[in-house]
PDB file of C-alpha atoms and ligand atoms in Angstrom:
ATOM      1  CA  UNK R 296      -0.114  -0.115  -0.144  1.00 91.00           C
ATOM      2  CA  UNK R 297       1.321   3.360  -0.448  1.00 94.00           C
ATOM      3  CA  UNK R 298      -0.483   6.756   0.940  1.00 96.00           C
ATOM      4  CA  UNK R 299      -1.876   8.553  -2.178  1.00 96.00           C
ATOM      5  CA  UNK R 300      -4.005  11.118  -0.481  1.00 96.00           C
ATOM      6  CA  UNK R 301      -4.852  12.279   2.837  1.00 97.00           C
ATOM      7  CA  UNK R 302      -7.341  15.037   3.873  1.00 96.00           C
ATOM      8  CA  UNK R 303      -8.615  16.538   7.366  1.00 95.00           C
ATOM      9  CA  UNK R 304     -12.372  15.697   7.860  1.00 95.00           C
ATOM     10  CA  UNK R 305     -13.057  16.271  11.035  1.00 93.00           C
ATOM     11  CA  UNK R 306     -12.156  17.175  15.055  1.00 92.00           C
ATOM     12  CA  UNK R 307     -14.776  15.597  17.061  1.00 92.00           C
ATOM     13  CA  UNK R 308     -15.044  16.362  20.924  1.00 87.00           C
ATOM     14  CA  UNK R 309     -17.368  13.676  21.693  1.00 90.00           C
ATOM     15  CA  UNK R 310     -18.325  10.411  20.280  1.00 94.00           C
ATOM     16  CA  UNK R 311     -21.979  11.308  18.787  1.00 95.00           C
ATOM     17  CA  UNK R 312     -19.786  13.435  16.132  1.00 96.00           C
ATOM     18  CA  UNK R 313     -17.855  10.271  14.967  1.00 96.00           C
ATOM     19  CA  UNK R 314     -18.400   9.611  11.443  1.00 96.00           C
ATOM     20  CA  UNK R 315     -21.028   6.857  10.593  1.00 96.00           C
ATOM     21  CA  UNK R 316     -20.028   5.076   7.509  1.00 96.00           C
ATOM     22  CA  UNK R 317     -18.323   2.085   9.286  1.00 95.00           C
ATOM     23  CA  UNK R 318     -15.011   2.898   7.558  1.00 97.00           C
ATOM     24  CA  UNK R 319     -11.924   1.517   8.834  1.00 98.00           C
ATOM     25  CA  UNK R 320      -9.620   3.571  11.649  1.00 98.00           C
ATOM     26  CA  UNK R 321      -6.172   3.476  12.877  1.00 98.00           C
ATOM     27  CA  UNK R 322      -5.604   5.440  15.765  1.00 98.00           C
ATOM     28  CA  UNK R 323      -2.521   7.275  16.943  1.00 97.00           C
ATOM     29  CA  UNK R 324      -2.237   7.337  21.054  1.00 96.00           C
ATOM     30  CA  UNK R 325       0.576   8.362  23.127  1.00 95.00           C
ATOM     31  CA  UNK R 326       1.223  11.143  25.541  1.00 91.00           C
ATOM     32  CA  UNK R 327       1.496  14.859  24.805  1.00 88.00           C
ATOM     33  CA  UNK R 328       4.705  16.304  22.647  1.00 89.00           C
ATOM     34  CA  UNK R 329       5.337  12.243  21.908  1.00 94.00           C
ATOM     35  CA  UNK R 330       5.205  13.168  18.232  1.00 94.00           C
ATOM     36  CA  UNK R 331       1.772  11.895  16.904  1.00 93.00           C
ATOM     37  CA  UNK R 332       0.992  14.570  14.590  1.00 92.00           C
ATOM     38  CA  UNK R 333       4.537  14.511  13.167  1.00 94.00           C
ATOM     39  CA  UNK R 334       4.345  10.896  12.859  1.00 97.00           C
ATOM     40  CA  UNK R 335       1.032  10.999  10.803  1.00 96.00           C
ATOM     41  CA  UNK R 336       2.461  14.004   8.641  1.00 96.00           C
ATOM     42  CA  UNK R 337       5.513  11.580   7.791  1.00 97.00           C
ATOM     43  CA  UNK R 338       3.442   8.532   6.902  1.00 97.00           C
ATOM     44  CA  UNK R 339       0.927  10.946   4.462  1.00 96.00           C
ATOM     45  CA  UNK R 340       4.051  12.932   3.081  1.00 94.00           C
ATOM     46  CA  UNK R 341       2.706  15.725   4.085  1.00 89.00           C
ATOM     47  CA  UNK R 342       4.026  18.982   6.230  1.00 86.00           C
ATOM     48  CA  UNK R 343       1.483  20.041   8.089  1.00 84.00           C
ATOM     49  CA  UNK R 344      -1.968  18.035   7.336  1.00 88.00           C
ATOM     50  CA  UNK R 345      -1.940  17.221  10.968  1.00 83.00           C
ATOM     51  CA  UNK R 346      -1.551  20.676  13.160  1.00 72.00           C
ATOM     52  CA  UNK R 347       1.729  20.379  15.158  1.00 64.00           C
ATOM     53  CA  UNK R 348       1.537  21.987  18.342  1.00 59.00           C
ATOM     54  CA  UNK R 349       4.467  24.266  20.077  1.00 58.00           C
ATOM     55  CA  UNK R 350       2.054  24.351  22.450  1.00 61.00           C
ATOM     56  CA  UNK R 351       1.723  20.680  24.149  1.00 58.00           C
ATOM     57  CA  UNK R 352      -1.479  19.351  25.320  1.00 56.00           C
ATOM     58  CA  UNK R 353      -3.677  21.351  22.788  1.00 58.00           C
ATOM     59  CA  UNK R 354      -4.836  19.142  20.926  1.00 58.00           C
ATOM     60  CA  UNK R 355      -8.341  18.417  22.461  1.00 74.00           C
ATOM     61  CA  UNK R 356     -10.057  16.904  19.894  1.00 85.00           C
ATOM     62  CA  UNK R 357     -10.399  13.582  18.023  1.00 91.00           C
ATOM     63  CA  UNK R 358      -8.806  14.456  14.630  1.00 93.00           C
ATOM     64  CA  UNK R 359      -9.985  12.612  11.740  1.00 96.00           C
ATOM     65  CA  UNK R 360      -7.808  12.231   8.234  1.00 96.00           C
ATOM     66  CA  UNK R 361      -9.268  10.026   5.415  1.00 97.00           C
ATOM     67  CA  UNK R 362      -6.571   8.260   3.829  1.00 98.00           C
ATOM     68  CA  UNK R 363      -6.663   6.878   0.145  1.00 97.00           C
ATOM     69  CA  UNK R 364     -10.733   7.902   0.579  1.00 97.00           C
ATOM     70  CA  UNK R 365     -10.677   4.474   2.180  1.00 97.00           C
ATOM     71  CA  UNK R 366     -10.008   4.197   5.649  1.00 98.00           C
ATOM     72  CA  UNK R 367      -9.034   6.867   8.528  1.00 98.00           C
ATOM     73  CA  UNK R 368      -6.126   7.966  10.473  1.00 98.00           C
ATOM     74  CA  UNK R 369      -7.438   9.368  14.017  1.00 97.00           C
ATOM     75  CA  UNK R 370      -5.061  11.494  16.038  1.00 94.00           C
ATOM     76  CA  UNK R 371      -6.073  11.117  19.429  1.00 92.00           C
ATOM     77  CA  UNK R 372      -5.699  13.880  22.051  1.00 87.00           C
ATOM     78  CA  UNK R 373      -2.233  13.370  24.046  1.00 87.00           C
ATOM     79  CA  UNK R 374      -2.281  12.579  27.403  1.00 83.00           C
ATOM     80  CA  UNK R 375      -0.150  13.128  30.656  1.00 78.00           C
ATOM     81  CA  UNK R 376       0.395  16.834  30.173  1.00 71.00           C
ATOM     82  CA  UNK R 377       1.147  18.136  33.665  1.00 63.00           C
ATOM     83  CA  UNK R 378      -0.282  21.780  33.363  1.00 66.00           C
ATOM     84  CA  UNK R 379      -3.420  20.734  32.557  1.00 67.00           C
ATOM     85  CA  UNK R 380      -5.901  20.847  35.348  1.00 69.00           C
ATOM     86  CA  UNK R 381      -7.046  17.221  36.750  1.00 72.00           C
ATOM     87  CA  UNK R 382     -10.990  17.681  35.793  1.00 70.00           C
ATOM     88  CA  UNK R 383      -9.979  18.508  32.003  1.00 69.00           C
ATOM     89  CA  UNK R 384      -7.521  15.031  32.074  1.00 70.00           C
ATOM     90  CA  UNK R 385     -10.211  12.834  33.770  1.00 74.00           C
ATOM     91  CA  UNK R 386     -12.709  13.853  31.046  1.00 77.00           C
ATOM     92  CA  UNK R 387      -9.723  13.303  28.377  1.00 79.00           C
ATOM     93  CA  UNK R 388      -9.221   9.984  29.632  1.00 80.00           C
ATOM     94  CA  UNK R 389     -12.952   8.927  29.866  1.00 84.00           C
ATOM     95  CA  UNK R 390     -13.288  10.326  26.298  1.00 87.00           C
ATOM     96  CA  UNK R 391     -10.243   8.142  24.771  1.00 89.00           C
ATOM     97  CA  UNK R 392     -11.571   4.861  26.993  1.00 89.00           C
ATOM     98  CA  UNK R 393     -15.024   5.116  25.522  1.00 92.00           C
ATOM     99  CA  UNK R 394     -13.375   5.424  22.267  1.00 95.00           C
ATOM    100  CA  UNK R 395     -11.499   2.606  22.692  1.00 94.00           C
ATOM    101  CA  UNK R 396     -13.773   0.617  23.940  1.00 93.00           C
ATOM    102  CA  UNK R 397     -17.114   1.473  21.760  1.00 95.00           C
ATOM    103  CA  UNK R 398     -15.097   1.815  18.102  1.00 97.00           C
ATOM    104  CA  UNK R 399     -15.853  -1.222  16.601  1.00 96.00           C
ATOM    105  CA  UNK R 400     -14.075  -0.067  13.262  1.00 97.00           C
ATOM    106  CA  UNK R 401     -10.935   0.762  14.834  1.00 98.00           C
ATOM    107  CA  UNK R 402      -8.724  -1.762  13.263  1.00 98.00           C
ATOM    108  CA  UNK R 403      -5.168  -1.260  14.677  1.00 98.00           C
ATOM    109  CA  UNK R 404      -3.859   1.522  17.258  1.00 98.00           C
ATOM    110  CA  UNK R 405      -0.325   2.874  17.144  1.00 98.00           C
ATOM    111  CA  UNK R 406       1.170   3.636  20.867  1.00 98.00           C
ATOM    112  CA  UNK R 407       3.799   6.056  20.724  1.00 98.00           C
ATOM    113  CA  UNK R 408       6.222   6.040  23.258  1.00 97.00           C
ATOM    114  CA  UNK R 409       9.585   8.172  22.909  1.00 96.00           C
ATOM    115  CA  UNK R 410      12.390   6.185  21.913  1.00 95.00           C
ATOM    116  CA  UNK R 411      14.729   7.712  24.356  1.00 94.00           C
ATOM    117  CA  UNK R 412      12.796   7.243  27.490  1.00 92.00           C
ATOM    118  CA  UNK R 413      11.089   4.657  29.667  1.00 91.00           C
ATOM    119  CA  UNK R 414       7.292   4.514  28.966  1.00 93.00           C
ATOM    120  CA  UNK R 415       5.313   6.445  31.315  1.00 92.00           C
ATOM    121  CA  UNK R 416       2.799   4.828  33.807  1.00 90.00           C
ATOM    122  CA  UNK R 417       0.119   6.496  31.435  1.00 89.00           C
ATOM    123  CA  UNK R 418       1.469   4.574  28.379  1.00 93.00           C
ATOM    124  CA  UNK R 419       1.540   1.177  30.338  1.00 94.00           C
ATOM    125  CA  UNK R 420      -2.121   1.992  31.563  1.00 91.00           C
ATOM    126  CA  UNK R 421      -2.794   2.367  27.898  1.00 93.00           C
ATOM    127  CA  UNK R 422      -1.608  -0.493  26.357  1.00 96.00           C
ATOM    128  CA  UNK R 423      -3.572  -2.431  29.380  1.00 95.00           C
ATOM    129  CA  UNK R 424      -6.868  -0.876  27.972  1.00 93.00           C
ATOM    130  CA  UNK R 425      -5.700  -1.923  24.205  1.00 96.00           C
ATOM    131  CA  UNK R 426      -5.202  -5.784  25.163  1.00 96.00           C
ATOM    132  CA  UNK R 427      -8.373  -5.454  28.023  1.00 95.00           C
ATOM    133  CA  UNK R 428     -10.157  -4.314  25.137  1.00 95.00           C
ATOM    134  CA  UNK R 429      -8.600  -6.871  22.487  1.00 96.00           C
ATOM    135  CA  UNK R 430      -7.746  -4.086  20.247  1.00 97.00           C
ATOM    136  CA  UNK R 431      -4.274  -4.846  17.849  1.00 98.00           C
ATOM    137  CA  UNK R 432      -1.519  -2.202  18.530  1.00 98.00           C
ATOM    138  CA  UNK R 433       1.899  -1.848  17.389  1.00 97.00           C
ATOM    139  CA  UNK R 434       4.490   0.519  19.441  1.00 98.00           C
ATOM    140  CA  UNK R 435       6.657   3.183  17.730  1.00 98.00           C
ATOM    141  CA  UNK R 436       9.511   4.283  19.058  1.00 98.00           C
ATOM    142  CA  UNK R 437       9.556   8.060  18.193  1.00 98.00           C
ATOM    143  CA  UNK R 438      12.444  10.589  17.942  1.00 98.00           C
ATOM    144  CA  UNK R 439      14.746   7.446  17.075  1.00 97.00           C
ATOM    145  CA  UNK R 440      16.817  10.298  15.414  1.00 97.00           C
ATOM    146  CA  UNK R 441      17.701  11.579  18.963  1.00 96.00           C
ATOM    147  CA  UNK R 442      19.218   8.298  19.931  1.00 94.00           C
ATOM    148  CA  UNK R 443      23.023   7.546  18.992  1.00 92.00           C
ATOM    149  CA  UNK R 444      22.891   4.926  16.657  1.00 91.00           C
ATOM    150  CA  UNK R 445      25.342   2.583  18.682  1.00 93.00           C
ATOM    151  CA  UNK R 446      22.438   2.661  21.456  1.00 91.00           C
ATOM    152  CA  UNK R 447      19.710   2.131  19.132  1.00 91.00           C
ATOM    153  CA  UNK R 448      19.694  -2.133  19.036  1.00 93.00           C
ATOM    154  CA  UNK R 449      19.650  -1.995  22.990  1.00 93.00           C
ATOM    155  CA  UNK R 450      16.819   0.307  23.507  1.00 93.00           C
ATOM    156  CA  UNK R 451      14.715  -1.323  20.770  1.00 94.00           C
ATOM    157  CA  UNK R 452      15.375  -4.855  22.713  1.00 95.00           C
ATOM    158  CA  UNK R 453      14.552  -3.397  25.915  1.00 95.00           C
ATOM    159  CA  UNK R 454      11.158  -1.790  24.582  1.00 95.00           C
ATOM    160  CA  UNK R 455      10.415  -5.349  22.730  1.00 95.00           C
ATOM    161  CA  UNK R 456      10.829  -7.320  26.042  1.00 95.00           C
ATOM    162  CA  UNK R 457       8.558  -4.798  27.753  1.00 95.00           C
ATOM    163  CA  UNK R 458       5.679  -4.837  25.245  1.00 96.00           C
ATOM    164  CA  UNK R 459       6.166  -8.675  24.590  1.00 92.00           C
ATOM    165  CA  UNK R 460       3.536  -9.830  27.485  1.00 94.00           C
ATOM    166  CA  UNK R 461       1.015  -7.784  25.731  1.00 97.00           C
ATOM    167  CA  UNK R 462      -1.060 -10.215  23.487  1.00 97.00           C
ATOM    168  CA  UNK R 463      -2.359  -7.338  21.407  1.00 98.00           C
ATOM    169  CA  UNK R 464       1.224  -6.240  20.587  1.00 97.00           C
ATOM    170  CA  UNK R 465       1.916  -6.873  16.978  1.00 96.00           C
ATOM    171  CA  UNK R 466       5.438  -5.211  16.968  1.00 96.00           C
ATOM    172  CA  UNK R 467       7.793  -2.359  17.896  1.00 97.00           C
ATOM    173  CA  UNK R 468       8.898  -0.164  15.450  1.00 97.00           C
ATOM    174  CA  UNK R 469      11.747   2.628  15.882  1.00 97.00           C
ATOM    175  CA  UNK R 470      10.848   5.982  14.170  1.00 98.00           C
ATOM    176  CA  UNK R 471      12.055   9.282  13.242  1.00 98.00           C
ATOM    177  CA  UNK R 472       9.631  11.856  11.392  1.00 97.00           C
ATOM    178  CA  UNK R 473      13.054  13.758  10.572  1.00 97.00           C
ATOM    179  CA  UNK R 474      14.465  10.918   8.366  1.00 97.00           C
ATOM    180  CA  UNK R 475      11.782   8.899   7.332  1.00 97.00           C
ATOM    181  CA  UNK R 476      13.105   5.603   9.613  1.00 97.00           C
ATOM    182  CA  UNK R 477      10.604   3.051  10.464  1.00 97.00           C
ATOM    183  CA  UNK R 478       7.691   4.764   7.867  1.00 98.00           C
ATOM    184  CA  UNK R 479       7.827   1.947   5.311  1.00 98.00           C
ATOM    185  CA  UNK R 480       7.555  -0.986   8.410  1.00 97.00           C
ATOM    186  CA  UNK R 481       4.650   1.384  10.001  1.00 98.00           C
ATOM    187  CA  UNK R 482       2.776   1.560   6.219  1.00 98.00           C
ATOM    188  CA  UNK R 483       3.277  -1.958   5.870  1.00 97.00           C
ATOM    189  CA  UNK R 484       1.688  -2.886   9.282  1.00 97.00           C
ATOM    190  CA  UNK R 485      -1.239  -0.473   8.696  1.00 98.00           C
ATOM    191  CA  UNK R 486      -1.916  -1.729   5.565  1.00 97.00           C
ATOM    192  CA  UNK R 487      -2.090  -5.407   6.881  1.00 96.00           C
ATOM    193  CA  UNK R 488      -4.890  -4.030   9.401  1.00 96.00           C
ATOM    194  CA  UNK R 489      -7.263  -1.791   7.068  1.00 96.00           C
ATOM    195  CA  UNK R 490      -7.004  -3.350   3.621  1.00 85.00           C
ATOM    196  CA  UNK R 491      -9.308  -6.162   2.634  1.00 65.00           C
ATOM    197  CA  UNK R 492      -6.550  -8.064   1.159  1.00 48.00           C
ATOM    198  CA  UNK R 493      -5.390  -5.837  -1.368  1.00 50.00           C
TER     199      UNK R 493
HETATM  200  N1  GTP Z 230      13.918  15.506  16.859  1.00 58.78           N
HETATM  201  C1  GTP Z 230      12.737  14.866  15.964  1.00 58.78           C
HETATM  202  N2  GTP Z 230      11.695  15.489  16.809  1.00 58.78           N
HETATM  203  C2  GTP Z 230      10.346  15.311  16.870  1.00 58.78           C
HETATM  204  C3  GTP Z 230      10.094  14.153  15.955  1.00 58.78           C
HETATM  205  N3  GTP Z 230       8.634  13.923  15.896  1.00 58.78           N
HETATM  206  C4  GTP Z 230       8.289  15.085  16.712  1.00 58.78           C
HETATM  207  N4  GTP Z 230       9.101  15.891  17.002  1.00 58.78           N
HETATM  208  C5  GTP Z 230       9.103  17.048  17.764  1.00 58.78           C
HETATM  209  O1  GTP Z 230       8.700  17.168  18.776  1.00 58.78           O
HETATM  210  C6  GTP Z 230       7.469  18.358  19.136  1.00 58.78           C
HETATM  211  C7  GTP Z 230       5.892  17.483  18.955  1.00 58.78           C
HETATM  212  O2  GTP Z 230       5.730  17.236  18.146  1.00 58.78           O
HETATM  213  P1  GTP Z 230       4.301  16.933  17.566  1.00 58.78           P
HETATM  214  O3  GTP Z 230       4.192  15.882  16.646  1.00 58.78           O
HETATM  215  O4  GTP Z 230       3.517  18.082  17.796  1.00 58.78           O
HETATM  216  O5  GTP Z 230       3.418  15.997  19.434  1.00 58.78           O
HETATM  217  P2  GTP Z 230       2.027  15.471  19.500  1.00 58.78           P
HETATM  218  O6  GTP Z 230       2.083  14.419  20.069  1.00 58.78           O
HETATM  219  O7  GTP Z 230       1.226  15.562  18.392  1.00 58.78           O
HETATM  220  O8  GTP Z 230       1.477  16.959  20.713  1.00 58.78           O
HETATM  221  P3  GTP Z 230       0.223  17.131  21.131  1.00 58.78           P
HETATM  222  O9  GTP Z 230      -0.593  17.412  20.133  1.00 58.78           O
HETATM  223  O10 GTP Z 230       0.315  18.463  21.933  1.00 58.78           O
HETATM  224  O11 GTP Z 230      -0.158  15.736  21.830  1.00 58.78           O
HETATM  225  C8  GTP Z 230       7.853  18.803  17.744  1.00 58.78           C
HETATM  226  O12 GTP Z 230       8.463  19.975  18.533  1.00 58.78           O
HETATM  227  C9  GTP Z 230       8.327  18.168  16.601  1.00 58.78           C
HETATM  228  O13 GTP Z 230       8.954  19.256  16.012  1.00 58.78           O
HETATM  229  C10 GTP Z 230      11.202  13.377  15.413  1.00 58.78           C
HETATM  230  O14 GTP Z 230      10.813  12.090  14.915  1.00 58.78           O
HETATM  231  N5  GTP Z 230      12.190  13.797  15.752  1.00 58.78           N
HETATM  232 MG1   MG Z 231      -0.795  16.595  17.909  1.00 58.78          MG
END
């Protein structure tokens, strides 16, 4: 599969606003500032399709992008941004959990984790939900260009071991929005989940 077209469709603040046409969805999940929008832009070979924030924690909507007029990418609101009030944080958590739990057309989640750091508690809580709700996911280790090449294999191995215990984990892929590293692997795995044998 090649990503030939991508367009912004809508930003939803609640689940009632989500598309009802049944097209498959791939959702991108990760803490605020981990690189979700940059990854979506890179996959789509676009400079500014998904809004990249200079102001972390700003993406509050579920942003829908129609890909190849065939399926959706969903940029989920980033979690874990410290300066967001507790009440707002818990309502985001509920929105994300409701979405994961109820969205039957959700075919794959790309869970983003910073390649240089240990996954956060919230990252592990999210993949726990994914396993619990039986949603296949793949882990993208973002900003891999910031890791010295010599350290890369050890970091990737550690992450693979960490996620190996999750039944729904399909793969762990180092990724860089700067260099495009990992893009081909991500597109290949996404294609396996959204196309019907094409
Ligand atoms: N070096 C490097 N920087 C990156 C990479 N991906 C993202 N960044 C930078 O990290 C910052 C956050 O990136 P975003 O793509 O806006 O992150 P996000 O997860 O969408 O953030 P929110 O929408 O606030 O949740 C930006 O300054 C990006 O330029 C990468 O692969 N390499
Ligand atoms: Mg974003």
